[in-house]
Structures are given as structure tokens and as C-alpha cells.
Coordinates of C-alpha atoms and ligand atoms in Angstrom, one line a residue:
Chain A
M1 CA 112.5 69.8 102.3
A2 CA 110.2 67.2 101.1
K3 CA 107.6 68.1 98.4
I4 CA 104.1 68.6 99.5
L5 CA 101.0 68.1 97.3
M6 CA 99.1 71.4 97.3
K7 CA 96.7 73.5 95.4
G8 CA 98.3 76.5 93.7
N9 CA 96.1 79.0 95.7
E10 CA 97.4 77.5 99.0
A11 CA 101.0 77.1 97.8
V12 CA 101.4 80.7 96.8
A13 CA 99.8 81.8 100.2
E14 CA 102.3 79.6 102.1
A15 CA 105.2 80.9 100.0
A16 CA 104.2 84.5 100.7
I17 CA 104.1 83.9 104.4
R18 CA 107.5 82.3 104.2
S19 CA 108.9 85.2 102.3
G20 CA 108.0 87.6 105.1
C21 CA 104.5 88.7 104.2
R22 CA 102.7 89.5 107.5
L23 CA 99.8 91.6 106.2
Y24 CA 97.1 90.4 103.8
F25 CA 93.9 92.1 102.9
A26 CA 91.3 90.6 100.5
Y27 CA 87.7 89.9 99.6
P28 CA 86.4 86.4 98.7
I29 CA 86.0 85.4 95.0
T30 CA 86.1 82.1 93.1
P31 CA 88.5 80.6 91.9
Q32 CA 90.9 82.2 94.5
S33 CA 89.0 81.5 97.7
E34 CA 91.4 78.8 98.9
L35 CA 94.0 81.6 99.0
I36 CA 92.1 83.9 101.3
E37 CA 91.0 81.0 103.4
Y38 CA 94.5 79.7 103.8
M39 CA 95.6 83.2 104.9
A40 CA 92.7 83.3 107.4
R41 CA 94.0 80.1 108.9
M42 CA 97.7 80.7 108.9
M43 CA 98.3 84.4 109.4
P44 CA 97.2 84.3 113.1
K45 CA 99.7 81.5 113.7
V46 CA 102.6 83.7 112.6
N47 CA 101.2 86.8 114.4
G48 CA 100.4 88.2 111.0
V49 CA 97.4 90.4 110.0
F50 CA 94.6 88.8 108.1
L51 CA 91.7 91.0 107.3
Q52 CA 88.7 90.3 105.1
A53 CA 87.9 93.7 103.6
E54 CA 84.5 95.0 102.7
S55 CA 85.4 95.0 99.0
E56 CA 88.4 94.7 96.7
V57 CA 88.5 98.5 96.6
A58 CA 89.0 98.6 100.4
A59 CA 91.4 95.7 100.3
I60 CA 93.8 97.4 97.8
N61 CA 93.6 100.7 99.8
M62 CA 94.5 98.8 103.0
V63 CA 97.5 97.5 101.0
Y64 CA 98.3 101.1 100.1
G65 CA 98.3 102.0 103.8
A66 CA 100.4 99.0 104.9
A67 CA 102.8 99.4 102.0
G68 CA 103.2 103.0 103.0
C69 CA 104.6 101.7 106.2
G70 CA 107.2 99.7 104.3
K71 CA 105.8 96.3 105.3
R72 CA 105.5 93.3 103.0
V73 CA 101.8 93.2 102.1
M74 CA 99.7 91.2 99.7
T75 CA 96.2 91.0 98.3
S76 CA 94.6 88.5 95.9
S77 CA 91.5 88.2 93.9
S78 CA 90.1 87.0 90.6
S79 CA 89.3 89.0 87.4
P80 CA 86.1 91.0 88.5
G81 CA 87.8 91.9 91.8
I82 CA 91.0 92.9 90.1
S83 CA 89.0 95.4 88.0
L84 CA 87.9 97.0 91.3
K85 CA 91.5 97.2 92.5
M86 CA 92.7 99.1 89.4
E87 CA 92.2 102.5 91.0
G88 CA 94.3 101.5 93.9
I89 CA 97.0 99.9 91.7
S90 CA 97.4 103.2 89.9
Y91 CA 97.8 105.0 93.2
L92 CA 100.3 102.4 94.4
A93 CA 102.3 102.8 91.2
G94 CA 102.2 106.6 91.4
A95 CA 103.2 106.7 95.0
Q96 CA 105.9 104.0 94.3
L97 CA 104.8 101.5 96.9
P98 CA 105.9 97.9 97.0
C99 CA 103.3 95.2 97.2
V100 CA 102.1 91.9 95.6
I101 CA 98.8 91.4 93.9
I102 CA 97.6 88.0 92.8
N103 CA 95.1 87.5 90.0
V104 CA 93.7 84.0 89.7
Q105 CA 92.0 84.8 86.4
R106 CA 88.5 83.5 85.4
G107 CA 86.4 83.9 82.3
G108 CA 85.1 87.3 81.4
P109 CA 84.0 89.9 80.5
G110 CA 81.6 91.0 83.2
L111 CA 80.8 88.3 85.7
G112 CA 81.9 85.8 83.1
D113 CA 82.3 82.4 84.7
I114 CA 84.6 80.7 87.2
Q115 CA 86.7 78.6 84.8
P116 CA 90.4 79.4 83.9
A117 CA 91.0 82.1 81.3
Q118 CA 93.7 84.5 80.2
G119 CA 91.5 87.4 79.4
D120 CA 93.2 89.9 81.8
Y121 CA 96.5 90.2 79.9
F122 CA 95.7 93.6 78.5
Q123 CA 94.4 94.8 81.9
A124 CA 97.6 93.6 83.6
T125 CA 100.2 94.7 81.1
K126 CA 98.7 97.7 79.3
G127 CA 97.4 99.8 82.1
G128 CA 94.1 98.8 83.6
G129 CA 94.3 101.6 86.0
H130 CA 94.6 105.2 84.8
G131 CA 97.7 107.2 84.0
D132 CA 101.2 106.4 82.7
Y133 CA 102.4 103.5 84.9
R134 CA 103.7 99.9 84.5
L135 CA 103.0 96.9 86.6
I136 CA 105.6 94.1 86.8
V137 CA 103.6 91.1 85.8
M138 CA 104.7 87.5 86.4
A139 CA 102.9 84.6 84.8
P140 CA 103.4 81.1 86.4
S141 CA 102.7 77.8 84.6
S142 CA 102.9 75.3 87.5
V143 CA 102.1 75.2 91.1
Q144 CA 105.8 75.2 92.0
E145 CA 106.5 78.3 89.9
F146 CA 103.4 80.0 91.3
A147 CA 104.8 79.5 94.8
D148 CA 108.4 80.5 93.8
M149 CA 107.0 83.7 92.3
A150 CA 105.7 84.9 95.7
S151 CA 109.2 85.6 97.1
Q152 CA 110.5 86.8 93.7
A153 CA 107.5 89.2 93.5
F154 CA 108.2 90.7 96.9
D155 CA 111.9 91.1 96.1
L156 CA 111.1 92.9 92.9
A157 CA 108.5 95.1 94.6
D158 CA 111.0 96.0 97.2
K159 CA 113.8 96.6 94.7
Y160 CA 111.9 98.8 92.4
L161 CA 109.3 100.3 94.7
N162 CA 106.5 99.1 92.4
P163 CA 103.5 96.9 92.7
V164 CA 104.0 93.4 91.2
M165 CA 101.2 91.2 89.9
I166 CA 101.3 87.4 89.7
L167 CA 98.9 86.6 86.8
A168 CA 97.7 83.1 87.4
D169 CA 94.4 81.5 86.4
G170 CA 91.8 79.2 87.9
M171 CA 93.6 76.1 86.6
L172 CA 96.8 76.9 88.5
G173 CA 94.8 78.0 91.6
Q174 CA 92.8 74.9 91.8
M175 CA 95.2 72.3 90.6
M176 CA 97.2 70.2 93.0
E177 CA 100.9 69.5 92.3
P178 CA 103.9 68.7 94.4
V179 CA 105.7 71.8 95.6
E180 CA 108.9 72.5 97.6
F181 CA 109.1 75.5 99.8
K182 CA 112.0 77.7 100.8
T183 CA 113.0 78.0 104.4
P184 CA 110.8 80.6 106.0
K185 CA 112.3 84.0 106.9
T186 CA 112.8 84.3 110.7
D187 CA 110.8 86.7 112.8
A188 CA 114.0 88.7 113.4
E189 CA 114.6 88.9 109.6
I190 CA 111.0 90.0 109.0
A191 CA 111.1 92.6 111.8
D192 CA 114.0 94.3 110.1
M193 CA 112.8 94.0 106.5
W194 CA 111.1 97.4 106.5
L195 CA 114.3 99.1 107.4
Q196 CA 115.3 99.1 103.7
H197 CA 112.4 101.6 103.3
K198 CA 113.3 103.7 106.3
S199 CA 114.2 106.7 104.2
W200 CA 110.7 107.2 102.9
C201 CA 108.1 105.1 104.7
I202 CA 105.7 105.9 107.5
Q203 CA 107.3 105.3 111.0
P204 CA 107.4 106.9 114.4
N205 CA 109.7 109.9 114.9
E206 CA 112.3 108.4 117.2
D207 CA 113.1 110.7 120.1
G208 CA 116.3 112.7 119.5
D209 CA 116.2 112.0 115.7
K210 CA 115.9 114.8 113.3
K211 CA 112.1 115.0 112.8
H212 CA 111.0 113.6 109.5
H213 CA 107.9 114.2 107.5
H214 CA 107.3 111.4 105.0
E215 CA 104.5 111.8 102.5
I216 CA 102.9 108.8 100.8
N217 CA 101.4 110.4 97.8
S218 CA 100.6 110.4 94.1
L219 CA 99.4 114.0 93.8
E220 CA 101.5 116.6 92.2
I221 CA 99.4 119.6 91.2
D222 CA 102.3 121.5 89.5
P223 CA 102.5 120.1 85.9
V224 CA 106.3 120.7 85.8
M225 CA 106.7 118.7 88.9
L226 CA 104.4 115.9 87.7
E227 CA 106.3 115.8 84.5
K228 CA 109.5 115.2 86.5
H229 CA 107.8 112.5 88.6
V230 CA 106.4 110.6 85.6
N231 CA 109.8 110.9 83.8
K232 CA 111.4 109.5 86.9
L233 CA 109.0 106.6 86.8
Y234 CA 109.7 106.1 83.1
E235 CA 113.4 105.8 83.8
K236 CA 112.7 103.2 86.4
Y237 CA 110.5 101.2 84.0
A238 CA 113.3 101.4 81.4
V239 CA 115.7 99.8 84.0
I240 CA 113.1 97.1 84.8
E241 CA 112.7 96.4 81.0
K242 CA 116.4 95.9 80.8
N243 CA 117.0 93.8 83.9
E244 CA 113.9 91.8 84.5
L245 CA 113.2 89.9 81.3
S246 CA 112.3 86.3 82.1
F247 CA 111.2 83.6 79.6
E248 CA 111.6 79.9 79.0
K249 CA 112.9 78.4 75.7
Y250 CA 111.4 75.0 75.0
N251 CA 112.7 72.9 72.2
I252 CA 114.2 75.9 70.4
S253 CA 116.6 74.9 67.6
D254 CA 117.6 75.8 64.1
D255 CA 115.4 72.9 62.9
N256 CA 112.2 74.6 64.2
E257 CA 109.6 74.9 61.5
I258 CA 107.2 76.7 63.7
L259 CA 107.9 78.9 66.7
C260 CA 105.0 78.9 69.3
V261 CA 104.5 81.6 71.9
A262 CA 102.3 80.8 74.9
W263 CA 102.1 81.8 78.6
G264 CA 100.9 80.4 81.8
T265 CA 98.5 77.4 81.7
A266 CA 98.2 77.6 77.9
S267 CA 102.0 77.0 77.5
R268 CA 101.7 73.6 79.3
V269 CA 99.2 72.4 76.7
V270 CA 101.4 73.7 73.9
K271 CA 104.4 71.8 75.3
S272 CA 102.5 68.5 75.2
A273 CA 101.5 69.1 71.6
I274 CA 105.2 70.0 70.7
N275 CA 106.3 66.7 72.2
E276 CA 103.7 64.8 70.2
V277 CA 104.7 66.3 66.9
K278 CA 108.4 65.8 67.8
A279 CA 107.7 62.1 68.1
Q280 CA 106.6 62.3 64.4
G281 CA 109.9 63.9 63.5
K282 CA 108.7 67.5 63.3
S283 CA 110.5 70.4 65.1
V284 CA 108.4 73.0 66.8
G285 CA 109.8 75.4 69.4
L286 CA 108.2 77.4 72.2
I287 CA 109.0 80.7 73.8
R288 CA 107.1 81.1 77.1
P289 CA 107.3 84.6 78.6
I290 CA 107.5 84.1 82.4
N291 CA 107.4 87.8 83.0
V292 CA 104.8 89.2 80.7
W293 CA 105.8 92.8 81.6
P294 CA 108.5 93.5 80.9
F295 CA 108.0 91.5 77.6
P296 CA 111.0 89.8 76.0
Y297 CA 110.6 91.4 72.5
E298 CA 114.2 91.0 71.3
D299 CA 114.7 87.5 72.7
L300 CA 111.5 86.3 71.0
C301 CA 112.7 87.8 67.7
K302 CA 116.1 86.1 68.1
A303 CA 114.5 82.8 68.7
I304 CA 113.0 82.7 65.2
G305 CA 115.2 80.1 63.6
P306 CA 116.2 80.0 59.9
N307 CA 113.6 77.4 59.0
V308 CA 110.6 78.9 60.9
K309 CA 107.7 79.5 58.5
K310 CA 105.4 80.9 61.1
V311 CA 105.1 82.2 64.7
Y312 CA 102.0 80.6 66.3
V313 CA 100.5 82.2 69.4
F314 CA 98.1 80.2 71.6
E315 CA 96.2 81.8 74.4
L316 CA 93.1 81.3 76.4
N317 CA 91.7 84.6 75.1
T318 CA 90.9 86.1 71.7
G319 CA 94.5 87.3 71.1
Q320 CA 96.0 89.6 73.7
M321 CA 99.7 88.7 74.1
L322 CA 99.4 88.4 70.3
D323 CA 99.9 92.2 70.0
D324 CA 103.2 92.0 71.8
V325 CA 104.3 89.0 69.7
K326 CA 103.6 91.0 66.5
I327 CA 105.7 93.9 67.8
A328 CA 108.5 91.4 68.6
V329 CA 108.3 89.6 65.2
A330 CA 108.1 92.9 63.3
G331 CA 107.0 91.3 60.1
K332 CA 109.9 88.9 59.9
V333 CA 107.6 85.9 59.4
P334 CA 103.8 85.6 59.5
V335 CA 102.2 85.5 62.9
D336 CA 99.1 83.3 63.5
F337 CA 96.8 82.9 66.5
W338 CA 94.5 80.4 67.9
G339 CA 92.7 80.6 71.2
K340 CA 89.8 79.3 73.3
V341 CA 87.7 81.5 75.5
G342 CA 84.9 81.4 78.1
G343 CA 86.9 79.2 80.5
V344 CA 87.2 76.4 77.9
V345 CA 90.8 75.2 77.9
F346 CA 92.3 73.7 74.7
T347 CA 93.6 70.2 74.7
P348 CA 97.0 68.9 73.5
A349 CA 95.2 67.1 70.7
E350 CA 93.6 70.4 69.5
I351 CA 97.0 72.2 69.5
K352 CA 98.6 69.2 67.8
E353 CA 96.1 69.4 65.0
K354 CA 96.7 73.1 64.6
L355 CA 100.5 72.5 64.4
E356 CA 100.1 69.7 61.9
Q357 CA 98.0 71.8 59.7
A358 CA 100.5 74.6 59.8
L359 CA 103.4 72.2 59.2
K360 CA 101.6 71.1 56.0
E361 CA 101.0 74.7 54.7
Chain B
M29 CA 107.9 140.3 123.5
Q30 CA 105.4 137.9 124.9
V31 CA 104.2 135.0 122.7
I32 CA 100.5 134.5 123.2
A33 CA 99.8 132.1 120.4
T34 CA 102.0 130.0 118.1
R35 CA 101.5 127.5 115.4
P36 CA 100.9 124.0 116.9
E37 CA 103.9 121.8 116.6
A38 CA 101.7 119.3 114.8
L39 CA 101.3 121.7 111.8
T40 CA 104.1 122.4 109.3
D41 CA 105.0 125.9 108.2
V42 CA 103.5 125.3 104.8
P43 CA 100.8 128.0 104.2
F44 CA 97.2 126.8 104.0
T45 CA 95.6 126.8 100.5
Y46 CA 92.1 127.5 101.7
C47 CA 89.9 130.4 100.6
P48 CA 89.6 133.4 103.0
G49 CA 87.2 132.6 105.8
C50 CA 87.2 128.9 105.1
L51 CA 86.9 126.8 108.3
H52 CA 89.1 123.9 107.1
G53 CA 92.0 125.9 108.7
V54 CA 90.3 126.0 112.0
A55 CA 89.6 122.3 111.9
H56 CA 93.2 121.6 111.1
R57 CA 94.3 123.7 114.0
L58 CA 92.0 121.9 116.4
V59 CA 93.3 118.5 115.3
A60 CA 96.9 119.6 115.5
E61 CA 96.4 121.2 119.0
A62 CA 94.9 117.9 120.3
I63 CA 97.8 115.9 118.9
D64 CA 100.2 118.3 120.7
E65 CA 98.1 118.3 123.9
H66 CA 98.3 114.5 124.1
G67 CA 102.0 114.3 123.2
L68 CA 101.4 112.2 120.2
I69 CA 103.3 114.1 117.6
N70 CA 106.0 111.4 117.2
K71 CA 103.7 108.5 117.1
M72 CA 100.8 109.9 115.0
M73 CA 100.2 109.3 111.3
G74 CA 97.5 110.8 109.3
V75 CA 95.5 110.3 106.1
A76 CA 94.4 113.2 103.9
P77 CA 91.3 112.9 101.7
V78 CA 90.4 114.1 98.2
G79 CA 88.6 117.4 98.6
C80 CA 89.7 120.9 99.5
S81 CA 91.8 119.4 102.3
V82 CA 93.7 117.2 99.9
F83 CA 97.0 119.0 100.8
A84 CA 96.5 118.1 104.5
Y85 CA 99.4 115.7 104.0
K86 CA 101.6 118.7 103.6
F87 CA 100.1 120.6 106.5
F88 CA 100.3 118.1 109.3
N89 CA 103.8 117.8 110.8
M90 CA 104.0 114.0 110.9
D91 CA 104.1 111.1 108.4
M92 CA 101.1 111.3 106.2
A93 CA 99.4 109.4 103.4
E94 CA 97.2 110.9 100.7
A95 CA 94.4 108.5 100.0
A96 CA 92.2 108.0 96.9
H97 CA 88.8 109.7 97.1
G98 CA 86.8 108.2 99.9
R99 CA 89.3 105.5 100.8
A100 CA 91.0 107.2 103.8
P101 CA 89.5 104.8 106.3
A102 CA 90.8 101.7 104.4
V103 CA 94.2 103.3 104.0
A104 CA 94.3 104.2 107.7
T105 CA 93.3 100.6 108.5
G106 CA 96.3 99.3 106.5
M107 CA 98.5 101.8 108.3
K108 CA 97.3 100.9 111.8
R109 CA 97.5 97.2 111.1
A110 CA 101.0 97.6 109.8
R111 CA 102.0 99.9 112.7
P112 CA 100.0 99.0 115.8
D113 CA 102.6 100.9 117.8
M114 CA 101.5 104.2 116.2
H115 CA 98.2 106.1 116.1
V116 CA 96.2 107.2 113.1
F117 CA 93.6 109.8 112.1
T118 CA 91.8 110.6 108.9
Y119 CA 90.5 114.0 107.9
Q120 CA 87.7 113.9 105.3
G121 CA 85.1 116.0 103.7
D122 CA 81.4 115.1 103.2
G123 CA 81.6 114.1 99.6
D124 CA 84.7 112.0 100.4
L125 CA 83.3 110.3 103.4
A126 CA 79.5 110.2 102.9
A127 CA 79.3 109.5 99.1
I128 CA 82.1 107.8 97.4
G129 CA 83.6 106.5 100.6
T130 CA 80.4 105.3 102.4
A131 CA 81.4 101.7 102.4
E132 CA 84.9 102.4 103.8
I133 CA 83.7 104.6 106.7
V134 CA 80.9 102.3 107.7
H135 CA 83.1 99.2 107.7
A136 CA 86.0 100.8 109.5
A137 CA 83.5 102.0 112.1
N138 CA 81.9 98.6 112.3
R139 CA 85.3 96.9 112.9
G140 CA 85.9 99.3 115.7
E141 CA 89.1 100.1 113.8
H142 CA 91.5 102.0 116.0
M143 CA 91.5 105.4 114.4
S144 CA 90.1 109.0 114.8
V145 CA 88.0 110.3 112.0
F146 CA 87.5 114.1 111.6
F147 CA 84.7 114.7 109.2
V148 CA 84.3 118.2 107.9
N149 CA 80.7 118.7 106.7
N150 CA 80.1 121.8 104.6
A151 CA 77.1 120.4 102.7
I152 CA 78.8 120.7 99.3
Y153 CA 81.7 119.5 97.1
G154 CA 84.0 122.4 97.7
M155 CA 87.0 121.4 95.7
T156 CA 85.3 120.6 92.4
G157 CA 83.4 123.9 92.4
G158 CA 80.2 123.5 94.4
Q159 CA 78.3 120.4 93.3
M160 CA 75.6 118.7 95.4
A161 CA 76.9 116.5 98.2
P162 CA 75.1 113.7 100.1
T163 CA 74.8 116.3 102.9
T164 CA 73.4 119.1 100.8
L165 CA 70.2 120.4 102.4
P166 CA 66.7 120.2 100.9
E167 CA 66.1 123.0 98.4
M168 CA 69.8 124.1 98.6
K169 CA 71.1 125.2 95.3
T170 CA 74.4 123.8 94.0
T171 CA 75.8 123.6 90.5
T172 CA 74.4 120.1 90.1
S173 CA 71.1 121.0 91.9
P174 CA 70.6 124.3 90.2
Y175 CA 66.9 124.3 91.1
G176 CA 67.5 123.3 94.6
R177 CA 67.9 119.7 96.0
K178 CA 64.7 117.9 95.4
T179 CA 64.2 115.3 98.1
D180 CA 61.7 113.2 96.1
D181 CA 64.3 112.9 93.4
V182 CA 67.7 112.6 95.2
G183 CA 66.6 111.9 98.7
F184 CA 67.5 113.7 102.0
P185 CA 70.9 114.6 103.4
I186 CA 72.7 111.8 105.2
R187 CA 73.3 112.2 108.9
V188 CA 76.5 110.3 109.2
C189 CA 76.8 110.4 113.0
E190 CA 73.3 108.9 113.4
L191 CA 74.1 106.3 110.8
L192 CA 77.3 105.2 112.5
D193 CA 75.5 105.3 115.9
T194 CA 73.5 102.2 114.8
L195 CA 76.7 100.2 114.9
V196 CA 77.9 98.4 118.0
A197 CA 81.7 98.9 117.8
P198 CA 82.3 102.7 117.7
Y199 CA 83.6 104.1 120.9
Y200 CA 82.9 107.8 120.5
I201 CA 80.7 109.7 118.1
E202 CA 80.1 113.4 118.4
R203 CA 78.9 116.3 116.2
V204 CA 80.2 119.8 116.8
S205 CA 80.1 123.0 114.9
L206 CA 82.8 125.5 113.9
L207 CA 80.3 128.3 113.5
S208 CA 81.1 130.5 116.5
P209 CA 84.0 131.0 118.9
A210 CA 81.9 129.3 121.6
D211 CA 81.2 126.4 119.3
I212 CA 84.9 126.1 118.4
L213 CA 85.7 125.8 122.1
K214 CA 83.3 122.9 122.3
A215 CA 84.7 121.4 119.1
K216 CA 88.2 121.6 120.6
K217 CA 87.1 119.5 123.5
A218 CA 85.5 116.9 121.3
V219 CA 88.5 116.7 119.0
S220 CA 90.8 116.4 122.0
K221 CA 88.6 113.7 123.5
A222 CA 88.8 111.7 120.3
I223 CA 92.6 111.9 120.2
K224 CA 92.8 111.0 123.9
Y225 CA 90.7 107.9 123.4
N226 CA 92.9 107.1 120.3
K227 CA 96.0 107.4 122.5
E228 CA 94.4 105.1 125.1
G229 CA 93.7 102.5 122.4
R230 CA 89.9 102.6 122.9
G231 CA 88.9 102.0 119.3
F232 CA 87.0 104.0 116.7
T233 CA 86.4 107.7 117.4
F234 CA 84.4 110.0 115.1
V235 CA 83.9 113.8 115.2
E236 CA 81.8 115.6 112.7
L237 CA 82.6 119.3 112.4
I238 CA 79.8 121.4 110.8
S239 CA 81.6 123.9 108.6
T240 CA 81.0 126.3 105.7
C241 CA 82.1 126.9 102.1
P242 CA 81.8 130.7 101.6
T243 CA 83.2 130.4 98.1
N244 CA 80.7 127.9 96.7
W245 CA 77.8 129.0 98.8
G246 CA 78.2 132.5 97.3
L247 CA 78.2 134.1 100.8
D248 CA 80.8 136.0 102.7
P249 CA 82.4 134.2 105.7
L250 CA 80.1 135.7 108.3
K251 CA 76.9 135.3 106.4
S252 CA 78.0 131.7 105.7
R253 CA 78.1 131.0 109.4
D254 CA 74.7 132.6 109.9
W255 CA 73.3 130.5 107.0
A256 CA 74.8 127.3 108.5
K257 CA 73.4 128.1 111.9
E258 CA 70.0 128.7 110.5
H259 CA 69.9 125.8 108.0
M260 CA 72.5 123.2 108.9
L261 CA 72.3 123.0 112.7
P262 CA 68.6 122.1 112.8
F263 CA 69.2 119.2 110.5
F264 CA 72.6 118.2 111.8
K265 CA 72.1 118.7 115.5
P266 CA 75.3 119.1 117.4
G267 CA 75.7 116.7 120.3
C268 CA 77.4 113.6 121.6
L269 CA 75.8 110.5 120.3
R270 CA 78.1 108.0 121.8
D271 CA 80.7 108.1 124.5
K272 CA 81.7 104.7 125.9
G273 CA 84.3 106.4 128.0
A274 CA 81.6 108.4 129.9
E275 CA 79.3 105.4 130.5
Ligands
TPP2 C1 87.5 108.9 92.0 C2 87.3 110.4 92.0 N1 86.1 110.9 91.7 C3 85.9 112.2 91.7 C4 87.0 113.1 92.0 C5 86.7 114.6 92.0 N2 86.6 115.2 93.3 C6 87.6 115.8 93.9 S1 87.2 116.4 95.4 C7 85.6 116.0 95.2 C8 84.6 116.4 96.2 C9 85.1 116.7 97.5 O1 84.1 117.2 98.3 P1 84.2 117.1 99.9 O2 84.6 115.7 100.3 O3 82.9 117.5 100.4 O4 85.4 118.0 100.3 P2 85.4 119.6 100.3 O5 86.1 120.0 99.1 O6 84.0 120.1 100.3 O7 86.1 119.9 101.6 C10 85.4 115.3 94.0 C11 84.1 114.8 93.5 C12 88.2 112.5 92.3 N3 89.3 113.2 92.7 N4 88.3 111.1 92.3
SF4_3 S1 86.1 126.0 98.2 FE1 84.9 126.1 100.1 S2 85.7 124.4 101.4 FE2 87.1 124.7 99.7 S3 88.7 126.1 100.5 FE3 87.2 127.4 99.5 S4 85.7 127.9 101.1 FE4 86.9 126.2 101.9
MG4 MG1 82.4 119.2 101.4

């Protein structure tokens, strides 16, 4: 298929529809509004459900209901709206329901602004909602990757019976880039998709069948039973941590003097700066976590070459993934951080300057 | 031996967890009987609230979801949209529906969402030990209105049926009481009508059931009913506010 020039917000919506999502519930917010508007236009054309909810709280609970029926369902929002979804996300994780949540991050805290930021890393990867749960979190850095992640996210959600978040930002949402889409799933394929969840999801009692009574639930009043349940979740998360690491190595070699770590939009800027210092004969590598939970701790540590003086973390926040990087590096070499906040995005020239300084140290 | 009464098929054999004399059990039975009566047991799905009836997902003999506090109408919306071939009901208390879940119930009603809502109003937060509810009556003492509900401070009880009756979309809205055998018979009819309309795909149906909470009111079951008749029914007047099927 030919490439189409599209905004990230629209590309991920189109990709979700192609991967069999026929239910979408959301509430408008900048900078993700093109996503909800695309769904409003396109869902009726594929006999799907588009519903503008009264709030993000309602939207995520509609997702809970639809996911309880085993159907592919999605919601999207931006930072303040994602905060409202956190209660629902905890319930979805507790009840082990598959769904996809997109966060097109903006500046915070509070109402913040509507420019791109990466301030929701902690919220996405370290809880956000209450209780002992994990969210699979994928962080795209291009429109193509944003779109590709839609189908990957649904597959992961179905495989692990867990909510999956795509953690993008206003830059990726608003930016136009050429994107190539997968062949859409057929109506027949989509109609049968829920059958993989037949053993637990809400469905009619077929006449003649042994009557089932399925419960979509996160309550377990008996502490011994809840302990069992949470331990079962923990075992599942351990499998995800083993199987679903995803990261990109960029310019990694034994010559690296600095190892950068950056994710999402920030990583694109860092790559440009790496190319510029490379032209001057300096070797700087980059590890870009693609999934930020699970986080590639060991692989990051292994990527620290023999000549690396410093691991340098660049984020559009005040240092959030930084904590994970420090755990990964475990004191092997010094870890430094530089970031920009408030929706201000650093430039390749600024990163280059930081790298040059560090190379001189 | 002749069997005169059995458990409705739409209830499981899990024993209820309610206090002696609590009317939640009666309300459950009415909903279950209506589901049986209209032959919907294989196509019905339900949503349990957070409140004393939180375990309703264990009691109703069909696929059930347990919602977050107040969110049952949103959860039911997602279920019905995902499964238009099935029918859905929510069962909610007054704290759940008229305080934390006000937005969800108003908007589900306003969309004319295809669901039946059974709203059990006992003027108190039963499960958490008797705090003030949005439906607590003026001067009524609760653990968080220990000197009585002061209306100049915290306003008046919310009449949910009347509130929803301002909306265009709802198909059926009725308030009934569970306070006497005669009232329960009337309630049975209303619950059955809601399920019938639900089966026929008419849209949003809402039945409020005036109930009691002997435990947190500090009254025995019979005195509770008398108290409710005297204090609740004048404020929450039973009656049908809307029946598009009868127009
Ligand atoms: C988000 C949240 N807030 C508060 C609670 C605590 N809580 C549980 S039940 C309840 C009140 C339920 O009262 P009502 O809906 O009237 O039901 P009843 O127990 O009276 O039948 C509250 C406040 C909770 N579970 N979740
Ligand atoms: S606390 Fe009140 S509402 Fe709850 S089960 Fe007991 S009597 Fe019923
Ligand atoms: Mg109550």
C-alpha cells in the first residue's frame, strides 16, 4: 500500500480500526482531538461504535463494560483526562480486561498547557491508579510507529488480558508524516475475535449449553483470596517483563564515549544531535526504550561500552525515566540528566551543545 | 410435597449477605422474578454497584460486572454497545447513583441508553456504616450528620426520579416502595414493566425502590418500615412519572 501523509492522531485511529477495534469511547481534549474526531467520522462507516462520553471517567468505564464483553475497545485522551481515567485503569487491571488507552501528553501539572511534554511517565509506568498493578506502556517516536503500535497494543492486551497504554505526546499527535497501514481485518475476522475470550467474558447463554455465570470483577473481600489474585497478577507481570522488552539501539558501538537514553519525541532530537557530533568524529550511542514498561534494565546496562564516561538521559520533563536508567546503570558509570519542560521542546543544537560539553569533561 | 415458592432461576444459590430485615433481598427477588417472567435469563447481563449490594454480581444468575462506585450506568453503556443482542440492567444504591455517580446516571438517561436501572433508596450510606447520603432527609441523624441534616448547610435530599423526568429521552420512570406487602406487589409490577420495555428495546427505564436500612437507622425492621412510611414517602412520593408505553 502507498504511504499516506497523516497526523499521528488520525493515523493511530485508522490503525486501530484496521486492527479490529469497533468500540471507542472518549471525551474531547487538546492535543488529541483529531483522534476523537476521526473516530466520530469513521466508526459509523465500519458499523462500529463511537460514543462521546460525558467525561473521561465515564469513557474508561464504558471501556470496562465493552472489554468485559471481550471486544476490542479503545479510549484516548491527553494528560488531565488520563488522570481521570486512573480509577478505571486500576479496575481494568484488577479485573484483567484487555483494552487500549492512548495518552497524547501535554504540559502539566494541573491544566498545564497544550504543548508536547513527557510529564506522565511516572503516572503511566509507576501506578497512577491505586493498588498493585502494571500497565504495559508503549512509547512511539514517529507517526508510523504510533500507528503500528495500535495493532501491537491490541495483540498484547488480548494476550495478557491487561490494559495497554500508548504514551505519545502532542508533537506526535499533531505532526504529519507518511504512514503505511496494514490490510484491515475483515468483518468476519473481527466478528470472531472475541471468541478467544469466550471462557471468561460476558455473552449470552446459548440454549442447550451448560449455563455459565461469568463475573467481571476486581473485588475480593477475603484477604487470602486477594493475596492469591495479586500474586497471580504478579506472575503475569513477570512473564511480560521477560517477553515484551522492546528498545532501539542507535549508533551503539565500543567506541561510544557517551550513552544517551531518551524515549518518544525526545529521542528524535537526540538522534539528530548524535549525527552532528558523529560528523565531528565523536561516538555517542542511544538506547531508546520503545516499551517503557516493561523497561529494558539489563539491555541498557549491557549497552554501556568500555569507553563510555557517562550515561546521559534527555527527557521533556524534570527527570522521570531517569530513575529507571539509574536502576539499570547501577552505579557503573555516572548518570546525568537534562530536560525541558512546560511544553518547550529542546532542539538538536541544544542537545549537541550538552554532548560537546560532556565529551570535553 | 407441593412446592409453593422457589428461588427464581435468575438468582444463584449464593446466600445473601444482607442484615436481617434488609429490603435489598426483596429488591433482588423482584428483579430476578421479572427477568424470569420475560424469559430473559439467557440474554440478560447485569451491573452491580458499590454499596451493600456490591455482591449482586454473585447473586444474579447471569453474566455480571462489578462496577466502580457510581459508574454502573457507564459500564452498562459499554456492555450494551458491545452486545446489542443482549439486555442490561444496573442495580444501584442512593450514594452510588445520586452522589458519586450523578453524572453517569444523568447522561445514560439523557442518551436514552437501552438499560433498566433499579435504584434502591434507603436515605443512607449503608455499606460504609451509616453516613449521610444525598437522599438523607432533613434533620435525619447519620454518622456524618450527627446533629441532623441541616438543609441550609448541605441542601435538601435529591429526588432522582423528578430530576430524570426533566430529560426528554427516558422511556419509563417510576418510584415504588418496598415498605408493605401491598407496596411490594406494586413494585413487582413496576420492575416487571421496566424489564418488559427493556426486552422490547424501548430505551431507558428507571425504577426507584424506597427501602430501609434497619442497621444504620438503629431501628428494628418493622419500625424502620414505619419510619420510612412516615418520613420518606411524603418526600419521595411513589408514583409513575413517565410511561411512554402507556401514552
Ligand atoms: C471511589 C469510592 N469512594 C468511596 C467508597 C466507599 N463506599 C463504599 S459503599 C459507599 C456508599 C454506598 O451507599 P449506597 O449507594 O447508598 O448503598 P447502600 O450501602 O446504602 O445500599 C461508599 C461511600 C468506594 N468504595 N469507592
Ligand atoms: S447495612 Fe443497611 S442496607 Fe446494608 S445490608 Fe444492612 S440493613 Fe441492608
Ligand atoms: Mg443507600
